[in-house]
Coordinates of C-alpha atoms in Angstrom, one line a residue:
M7 CA 0.2 0.0 0.0
G8 CA 3.0 2.4 0.7
L9 CA 4.5 1.8 -2.1
S10 CA 1.4 1.8 -4.5
G11 CA 0.6 5.2 -2.8
N12 CA 4.5 6.7 -3.4
K13 CA 4.1 5.6 -7.1
S14 CA 0.6 7.4 -7.4
R15 CA 2.4 10.7 -6.5
R16 CA 5.0 10.2 -9.0
T17 CA 2.7 9.8 -12.1
T18 CA 2.4 12.6 -14.3
A19 CA -1.4 13.0 -14.1
Y20 CA -1.0 13.6 -10.1
Q21 CA 2.0 16.1 -10.7
L22 CA -0.1 17.9 -13.5
K23 CA -3.0 17.8 -10.9
Q24 CA -0.8 19.7 -8.3
E25 CA 0.6 22.2 -10.5
F26 CA -3.0 22.9 -11.8
K27 CA -4.2 23.8 -8.1
K28 CA -0.8 25.7 -7.2
F29 CA -1.9 27.7 -10.5
M30 CA -5.5 28.2 -9.7
N31 CA -4.4 29.5 -6.1
E32 CA -1.9 31.8 -7.6
Q33 CA -4.8 32.9 -9.8
K34 CA -7.1 33.3 -6.9
K35 CA -4.7 35.6 -4.9
L36 CA -3.8 37.4 -7.9
H37 CA -7.2 38.5 -8.6
D38 CA -8.0 39.1 -5.0
L39 CA -5.1 41.4 -5.1
H40 CA -6.1 43.1 -8.0
K41 CA -9.9 43.6 -6.8
A42 CA -8.3 44.8 -3.4
M43 CA -6.3 47.4 -5.0
R44 CA -9.0 48.6 -7.6
E45 CA -11.5 49.4 -4.4
V46 CA -8.7 51.1 -2.7
E47 CA -8.1 53.1 -5.6
L48 CA -12.2 54.0 -6.1
F49 CA -12.0 54.8 -2.5
E50 CA -9.3 56.9 -2.5
S51 CA -10.3 58.6 -6.1
Y52 CA -13.7 59.3 -4.6
I53 CA -11.9 61.2 -1.5
Q54 CA -10.0 63.4 -4.0
M55 CA -13.4 64.2 -5.7
L56 CA -15.1 65.5 -2.4
R57 CA -12.1 67.6 -1.8
T58 CA -11.7 68.9 -5.5
V59 CA -15.2 69.7 -6.2
H60 CA -14.7 73.5 -7.2
I61 CA -12.2 72.6 -9.8
D62 CA -15.0 71.6 -12.6
A63 CA -17.4 74.4 -13.5
D64 CA -20.0 75.2 -16.1
E65 CA -18.8 77.2 -19.5
P66 CA -19.6 80.8 -19.2
I67 CA -22.5 81.8 -21.4
D68 CA -22.5 85.3 -23.6
W69 CA -25.7 86.1 -22.8
H70 CA -25.3 88.9 -25.1
A71 CA -24.6 86.9 -28.1
V72 CA -27.6 84.5 -27.2
Y73 CA -29.7 87.7 -27.5
M74 CA -28.1 88.6 -31.0
T75 CA -28.6 85.1 -32.4
A76 CA -30.9 85.6 -35.4
P77 CA -34.2 83.4 -35.7
P78 CA -33.9 79.9 -37.0
F79 CA -36.2 81.4 -40.3
A80 CA -38.6 84.0 -40.6
P81 CA -41.9 84.0 -39.0
G82 CA -44.8 83.2 -41.4
K83 CA -42.6 81.8 -43.9
P84 CA -41.3 78.0 -44.1
G85 CA -38.6 77.0 -42.0
P86 CA -35.7 75.3 -43.2
R87 CA -36.8 71.6 -42.4
E88 CA -40.4 72.0 -44.0
S89 CA -38.9 73.6 -47.3
Q90 CA -36.5 70.7 -47.5
A91 CA -39.3 68.1 -46.7
I92 CA -41.8 69.8 -49.4
Q93 CA -38.9 69.6 -51.9
E94 CA -38.5 65.8 -51.3
E95 CA -42.5 65.4 -51.8
A96 CA -42.4 67.4 -55.1
A97 CA -39.5 65.7 -56.3
Y98 CA -40.8 62.1 -55.8
K99 CA -41.7 60.1 -59.0
P100 CA -43.1 56.7 -58.5
N101 CA -40.5 54.1 -60.1
L102 CA -41.3 50.8 -61.5
W103 CA -40.9 48.8 -58.4
D104 CA -43.3 51.1 -56.3
R105 CA -46.1 50.9 -59.3
L106 CA -45.5 47.3 -59.7
F107 CA -45.9 46.3 -55.8
G108 CA -48.2 49.1 -55.2
R109 CA -46.3 51.6 -53.0
V110 CA -47.3 54.7 -54.5
N111 CA -49.7 56.1 -52.2
S112 CA -48.0 54.8 -49.2
R113 CA -45.0 56.6 -50.3
R114 CA -46.8 59.9 -50.9
A115 CA -48.3 59.2 -47.3
A116 CA -45.1 59.0 -45.9
L117 CA -43.8 62.1 -47.6
R118 CA -46.7 63.8 -46.2
E119 CA -46.2 63.0 -42.8
R120 CA -42.5 63.9 -43.3
V121 CA -43.9 67.4 -43.9
A122 CA -46.0 67.7 -41.2
K123 CA -43.3 66.5 -38.7
A124 CA -40.9 69.0 -40.3
I125 CA -43.3 71.6 -39.6
E126 CA -43.3 70.8 -35.7
E127 CA -39.8 70.6 -35.8
D128 CA -39.4 74.2 -37.2
A129 CA -41.9 75.3 -34.7
A130 CA -40.0 73.6 -31.7
A131 CA -36.6 75.2 -33.3
Y132 CA -38.4 78.5 -33.5
R133 CA -39.9 78.5 -29.8
E134 CA -36.7 77.4 -28.2
W135 CA -35.0 80.3 -30.1
K136 CA -37.8 82.5 -28.9
E137 CA -37.5 81.6 -25.1
S138 CA -33.5 81.8 -25.0
H139 CA -34.2 85.3 -26.8
E140 CA -36.5 86.3 -24.3
L141 CA -34.5 84.9 -21.4
A142 CA -31.6 86.8 -22.3
E143 CA -33.1 90.3 -23.0
K144 CA -34.5 90.1 -19.1
I145 CA -31.2 88.5 -17.7
L146 CA -29.3 91.4 -19.6
S147 CA -31.8 93.7 -18.2
G148 CA -31.3 92.6 -14.5
D149 CA -34.3 90.7 -14.2
E150 CA -34.0 88.3 -11.0
S151 CA -36.9 86.3 -12.0
A152 CA -35.1 85.6 -15.3
Y153 CA -31.9 84.6 -13.2
L154 CA -34.1 81.7 -11.6
D155 CA -35.4 80.8 -14.8
A156 CA -32.1 80.6 -16.4
V157 CA -30.5 78.3 -13.0
K158 CA -34.1 75.8 -13.5
K159 CA -33.4 75.6 -17.2
L160 CA -29.6 75.3 -17.2
E161 CA -29.1 72.6 -13.9
P162 CA -25.8 73.8 -12.9
F163 CA -25.7 71.9 -9.8
A164 CA -27.2 68.3 -11.3
D165 CA -24.0 66.3 -10.5
L166 CA -23.7 67.5 -7.3
T167 CA -27.4 66.9 -6.7
E168 CA -26.9 62.9 -7.9
L169 CA -24.3 62.6 -5.3
G170 CA -26.4 63.5 -2.3
S171 CA -26.6 67.4 -1.8
D172 CA -29.4 69.7 -2.9
F173 CA -29.4 73.4 -3.6
T174 CA -32.2 76.1 -3.3
C175 CA -31.7 79.7 -4.9
Y176 CA -33.5 82.8 -4.3
A177 CA -32.8 86.3 -5.5
T178 CA -31.9 88.8 -3.1
E179 CA -33.3 92.3 -4.6
K180 CA -29.9 93.3 -5.8
P181 CA -28.9 92.3 -9.4
W182 CA -25.6 91.6 -8.6
L183 CA -26.0 89.4 -5.7
F184 CA -27.6 85.9 -5.8
A185 CA -28.0 83.4 -3.0
V186 CA -28.0 79.9 -2.3
E187 CA -29.0 77.6 0.3
F188 CA -27.0 74.5 0.0
R189 CA -27.9 71.3 2.0
V190 CA -25.1 69.2 2.7
H191 CA -26.5 65.9 3.5
S192 CA -23.3 64.5 4.7
E193 CA -24.6 61.3 5.8
K194 CA -25.4 60.4 2.2
I195 CA -22.1 61.6 0.9
L196 CA -19.0 61.2 3.5
P197 CA -17.7 57.5 4.2
R198 CA -17.3 56.4 7.6
E199 CA -14.6 53.9 6.8
V200 CA -11.2 53.9 5.2
K201 CA -10.0 50.9 2.7
T202 CA -6.4 50.2 2.6
L203 CA -4.1 47.5 1.4
T204 CA -2.3 45.3 3.8
K205 CA 1.4 44.2 3.2
T206 CA 0.2 40.7 1.9
G207 CA -2.0 42.7 -0.3
K208 CA -5.6 42.0 1.4
L209 CA -8.4 44.7 1.6
S210 CA -8.6 46.2 4.9
I211 CA -11.7 48.4 6.1
S212 CA -11.4 50.6 9.4
E213 CA -13.3 53.1 10.8
M214 CA -12.4 56.7 9.9
P215 CA -10.6 58.6 12.4
I216 CA -13.2 61.4 13.5
T217 CA -10.6 64.0 13.0
R218 CA -10.2 63.1 9.6
Y219 CA -13.9 62.5 8.6
Y220 CA -14.6 66.3 9.9
S221 CA -11.5 67.6 8.0
L222 CA -13.1 65.8 4.7
K223 CA -16.7 67.2 5.7
Q224 CA -14.9 70.7 5.9
D225 CA -13.1 70.5 2.8
Y226 CA -16.1 69.0 1.0
V227 CA -18.4 71.9 2.2
C228 CA -16.0 74.8 1.5
S229 CA -15.3 73.1 -2.0
T230 CA -18.8 73.0 -2.7
I231 CA -19.3 76.4 -2.1
F232 CA -16.9 77.9 -4.3
R233 CA -18.2 75.6 -7.3
V234 CA -21.6 77.0 -6.7
A235 CA -20.4 80.2 -7.3
R236 CA -18.4 79.3 -10.0
D237 CA -21.4 77.8 -11.8
L238 CA -23.4 80.8 -11.1
F239 CA -21.0 83.4 -12.4
S240 CA -20.8 81.5 -15.6
I241 CA -24.2 81.7 -16.1
L242 CA -25.4 85.1 -14.6
P243 CA -24.3 88.5 -14.9
I244 CA -23.7 88.9 -11.1
T245 CA -20.4 89.6 -9.1
E246 CA -21.1 88.2 -5.8
V247 CA -22.7 84.7 -4.5
L248 CA -24.3 84.4 -0.9
V249 CA -23.9 80.5 -0.1
H250 CA -25.9 79.3 3.4
A251 CA -24.6 75.4 3.9
T252 CA -26.8 73.9 6.1
D253 CA -26.6 70.5 7.9
Y254 CA -27.5 68.0 10.7
I255 CA -25.4 68.2 13.8
M256 CA -25.9 67.2 17.2
N257 CA -27.3 69.6 19.7
E258 CA -25.7 68.7 23.0
A259 CA -28.2 70.8 25.0
V260 CA -31.3 68.7 23.9
G261 CA -29.7 65.8 22.7
R262 CA -30.9 65.2 19.2
M263 CA -29.9 66.1 15.7
E264 CA -30.7 69.2 14.1
A265 CA -30.5 71.3 11.0
V266 CA -28.5 74.4 11.0
T267 CA -26.4 76.8 9.4
I268 CA -22.7 75.4 9.4
V269 CA -21.1 78.0 7.0
S270 CA -22.3 80.9 5.5
A271 CA -19.8 82.8 2.9
R272 CA -20.0 85.8 0.9
I273 CA -18.1 84.6 -2.4
N274 CA -17.0 87.6 -4.9
K275 CA -16.3 86.9 -8.5
K276 CA -12.7 89.0 -9.1
L277 CA -11.2 87.5 -6.2
L278 CA -12.3 83.8 -6.9
E279 CA -11.2 84.1 -10.2
S280 CA -8.0 85.7 -9.0
L281 CA -7.1 82.0 -7.1
N282 CA -5.1 79.0 -8.6
L283 CA -8.3 76.8 -7.5
E284 CA -6.3 73.7 -8.6
A285 CA -3.9 74.4 -5.9
I286 CA -5.9 75.7 -3.2
D287 CA -6.8 73.9 0.2
P288 CA -10.5 75.1 -0.1
S289 CA -10.9 75.3 4.0
E290 CA -8.1 77.1 4.0
A291 CA -9.2 79.6 1.0
I292 CA -12.8 80.3 2.3
S293 CA -10.9 82.5 4.9
L294 CA -10.3 85.1 2.0
F295 CA -13.7 85.8 1.8
E296 CA -16.4 87.3 3.9
H297 CA -17.6 84.3 5.8
R298 CA -19.0 82.7 9.0
M299 CA -17.6 79.3 10.0
N300 CA -17.1 77.8 13.5
F301 CA -15.0 74.7 13.0
L302 CA -13.5 72.3 15.6
K303 CA -10.7 69.3 14.6
T304 CA -12.3 67.1 17.6
K305 CA -15.8 68.3 17.0
G306 CA -16.5 69.6 13.5
F307 CA -18.9 72.5 12.9
R308 CA -20.7 74.2 15.0
A309 CA -24.1 76.4 14.1
V310 CA -23.5 79.9 13.0
E311 CA -25.5 82.6 12.1
K312 CA -26.1 83.4 8.0
L313 CA -24.6 86.5 6.6
S314 CA -27.0 89.0 5.7
A315 CA -27.7 89.8 2.0

């Protein structure tokens, strides 16, 4: 029995089986390592994104150019799509196969439908031009209701809303100043855990130190304030943006979470544009602007009063 067992371990089949098992174990370790590395990479990228929300912003809109844009066609006359469709209908000549298979009437009907659809498309294009023209006229005249309409139409904060925060814009009766309430919803956005790789290449998940969590929250809030201001400066002819950031924090007097203002800042366009935004620390840069913020490294944000418009 012993000799027979030794012989079986010397066979080619046995050796191949052992080599295959070793190969599969190595592949699994490699797969697990790549998976762990990818998860840590995504985590670190997400943290970096939260700290640099302010870097990306909308392209500026030239409302004067929008106002001066000519209509797509003269009212009362056929639009370009309708004219093209009418020409195609007039140019249609049934060929042998259309007559042979009785497709003449259906082809003519399709061309008539195409003309009707073209009329609708031209009308939609003209309505869009008219709405943009009228909106540009109101914005250039300082109509604050038009400012709100532009923000609603362009949705500059759509990606931030998808992230978890939400925003409410309102006029201030000063055409150069626009205001925004920024609800942070940090519980939806900020991670409470840290992902790292161990020396052996395994994924390690641990609780984020409270000081690191509060620092990340401060950077996200301040970075988003700058991003909000940049987007509004891009789409509105204003020179200042007033941003009130609110979030839930513990009210130790009553022992429950309450929604309070945690940062209130007045962002000046000229000053903001003078900063090297890719190099700033948003939590430090906020000090350059008129603001109210009470932040403690070990306790985070404390409630503050809103700046007056």
